Each structure stands twice: as structure tokens, then as C-alpha cells.
Coordinates of C-alpha atoms and ligand atoms in Angstrom, one line a residue:
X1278 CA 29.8 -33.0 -50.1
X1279 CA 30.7 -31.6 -46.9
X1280 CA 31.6 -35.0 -45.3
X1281 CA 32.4 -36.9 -48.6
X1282 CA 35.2 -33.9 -49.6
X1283 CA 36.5 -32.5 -46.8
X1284 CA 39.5 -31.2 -48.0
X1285 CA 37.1 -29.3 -50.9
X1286 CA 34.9 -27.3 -48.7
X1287 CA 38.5 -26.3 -46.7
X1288 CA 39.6 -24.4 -49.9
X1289 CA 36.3 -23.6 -51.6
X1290 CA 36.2 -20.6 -49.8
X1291 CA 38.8 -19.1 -52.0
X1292 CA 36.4 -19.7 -54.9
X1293 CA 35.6 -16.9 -56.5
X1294 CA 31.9 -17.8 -57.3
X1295 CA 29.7 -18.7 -54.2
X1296 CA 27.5 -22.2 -55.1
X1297 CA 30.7 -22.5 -57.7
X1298 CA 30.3 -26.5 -58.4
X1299 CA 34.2 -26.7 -58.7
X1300 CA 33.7 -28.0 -62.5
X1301 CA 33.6 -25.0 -65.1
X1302 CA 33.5 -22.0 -63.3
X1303 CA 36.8 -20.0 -63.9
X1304 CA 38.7 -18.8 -60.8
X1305 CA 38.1 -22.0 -58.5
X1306 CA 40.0 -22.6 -55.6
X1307 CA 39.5 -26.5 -55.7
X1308 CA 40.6 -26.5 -59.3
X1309 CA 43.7 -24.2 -58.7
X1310 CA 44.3 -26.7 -55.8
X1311 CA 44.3 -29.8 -58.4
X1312 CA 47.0 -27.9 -60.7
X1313 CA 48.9 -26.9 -58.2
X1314 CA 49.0 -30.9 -56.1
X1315 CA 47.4 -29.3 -53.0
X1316 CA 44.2 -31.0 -54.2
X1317 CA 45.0 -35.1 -55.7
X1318 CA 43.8 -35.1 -58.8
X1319 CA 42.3 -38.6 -58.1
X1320 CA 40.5 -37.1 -55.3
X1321 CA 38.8 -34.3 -58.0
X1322 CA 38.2 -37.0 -60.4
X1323 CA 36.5 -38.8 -58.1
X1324 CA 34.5 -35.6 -57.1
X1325 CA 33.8 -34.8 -60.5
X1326 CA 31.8 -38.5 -60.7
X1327 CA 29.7 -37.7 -57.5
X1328 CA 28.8 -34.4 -59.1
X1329 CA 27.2 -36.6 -62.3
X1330 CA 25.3 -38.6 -60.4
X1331 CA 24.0 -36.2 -58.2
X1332 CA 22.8 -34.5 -61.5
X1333 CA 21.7 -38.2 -63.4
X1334 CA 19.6 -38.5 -60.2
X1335 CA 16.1 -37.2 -60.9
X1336 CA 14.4 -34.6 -58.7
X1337 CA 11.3 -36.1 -56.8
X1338 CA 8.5 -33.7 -56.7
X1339 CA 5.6 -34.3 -54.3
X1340 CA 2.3 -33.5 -56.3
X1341 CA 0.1 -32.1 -54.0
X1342 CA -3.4 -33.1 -54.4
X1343 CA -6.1 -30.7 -55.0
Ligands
ZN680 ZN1 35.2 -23.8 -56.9

């Protein structure tokens, strides 16, 4: 995320959640960014798909063997 949205992590700090995802959460820098054109709306639509596959990807647990 860090290197994929550079410009993100520049304004997330302005967020008003800590952890906020930049997707529902109300007062989000990123998405105040968007409205306003400091943020290209192409560049959040295309965060917005690298957030659902992160979450379509499955969590690999290592079962530990007893
Ligand atoms: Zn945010």
C-alpha cells in the first residue's frame, strides 16, 4: 500500500480513524482528497480494487502439529 499509493499514505494521516481502510469510514482524508481533485479519482478507484482482492484473498494459517 505504502509503495503501490504513495500519494495515499501522504494524506492518510489527516484521517480521522487510525487503520481507516479509506472506503467507509467517515472523516477520511483520502476520500476528502478524491472530492476535492487532490486525490484522481481513477487513482481511488483503482485503490478501491486492490483493497477487494486483498480481502478475496484467503488468510493462510499454519496448523501446527501436535
Ligand atoms: Zn482514510
Amino acid at each position: 500500500m505504502r509503495d503501490r499509493f504513495p500519494e495515499f499514505v501522504s494524506v492518510a494521516g489527516n484521517c480521522k480513524f487510525r487503520g481507516c481502510q479509506h472506503l467507509r469510514e467517515p472523516q477520511c482524508a483520502v476520500k476528502a482528497g478524491v472530492a476535492d481533485g487532490t486525490i484522481m479519482q481513477s487513482r481511488y478507484d483503482n485503490y478501491q480494487q486492490f483493497h477487494e482482492e486483498l480481502a478475496a484473498r484467503k488468510p493462510v494459517y499454519d496448523k501446527k502439529k501436535r
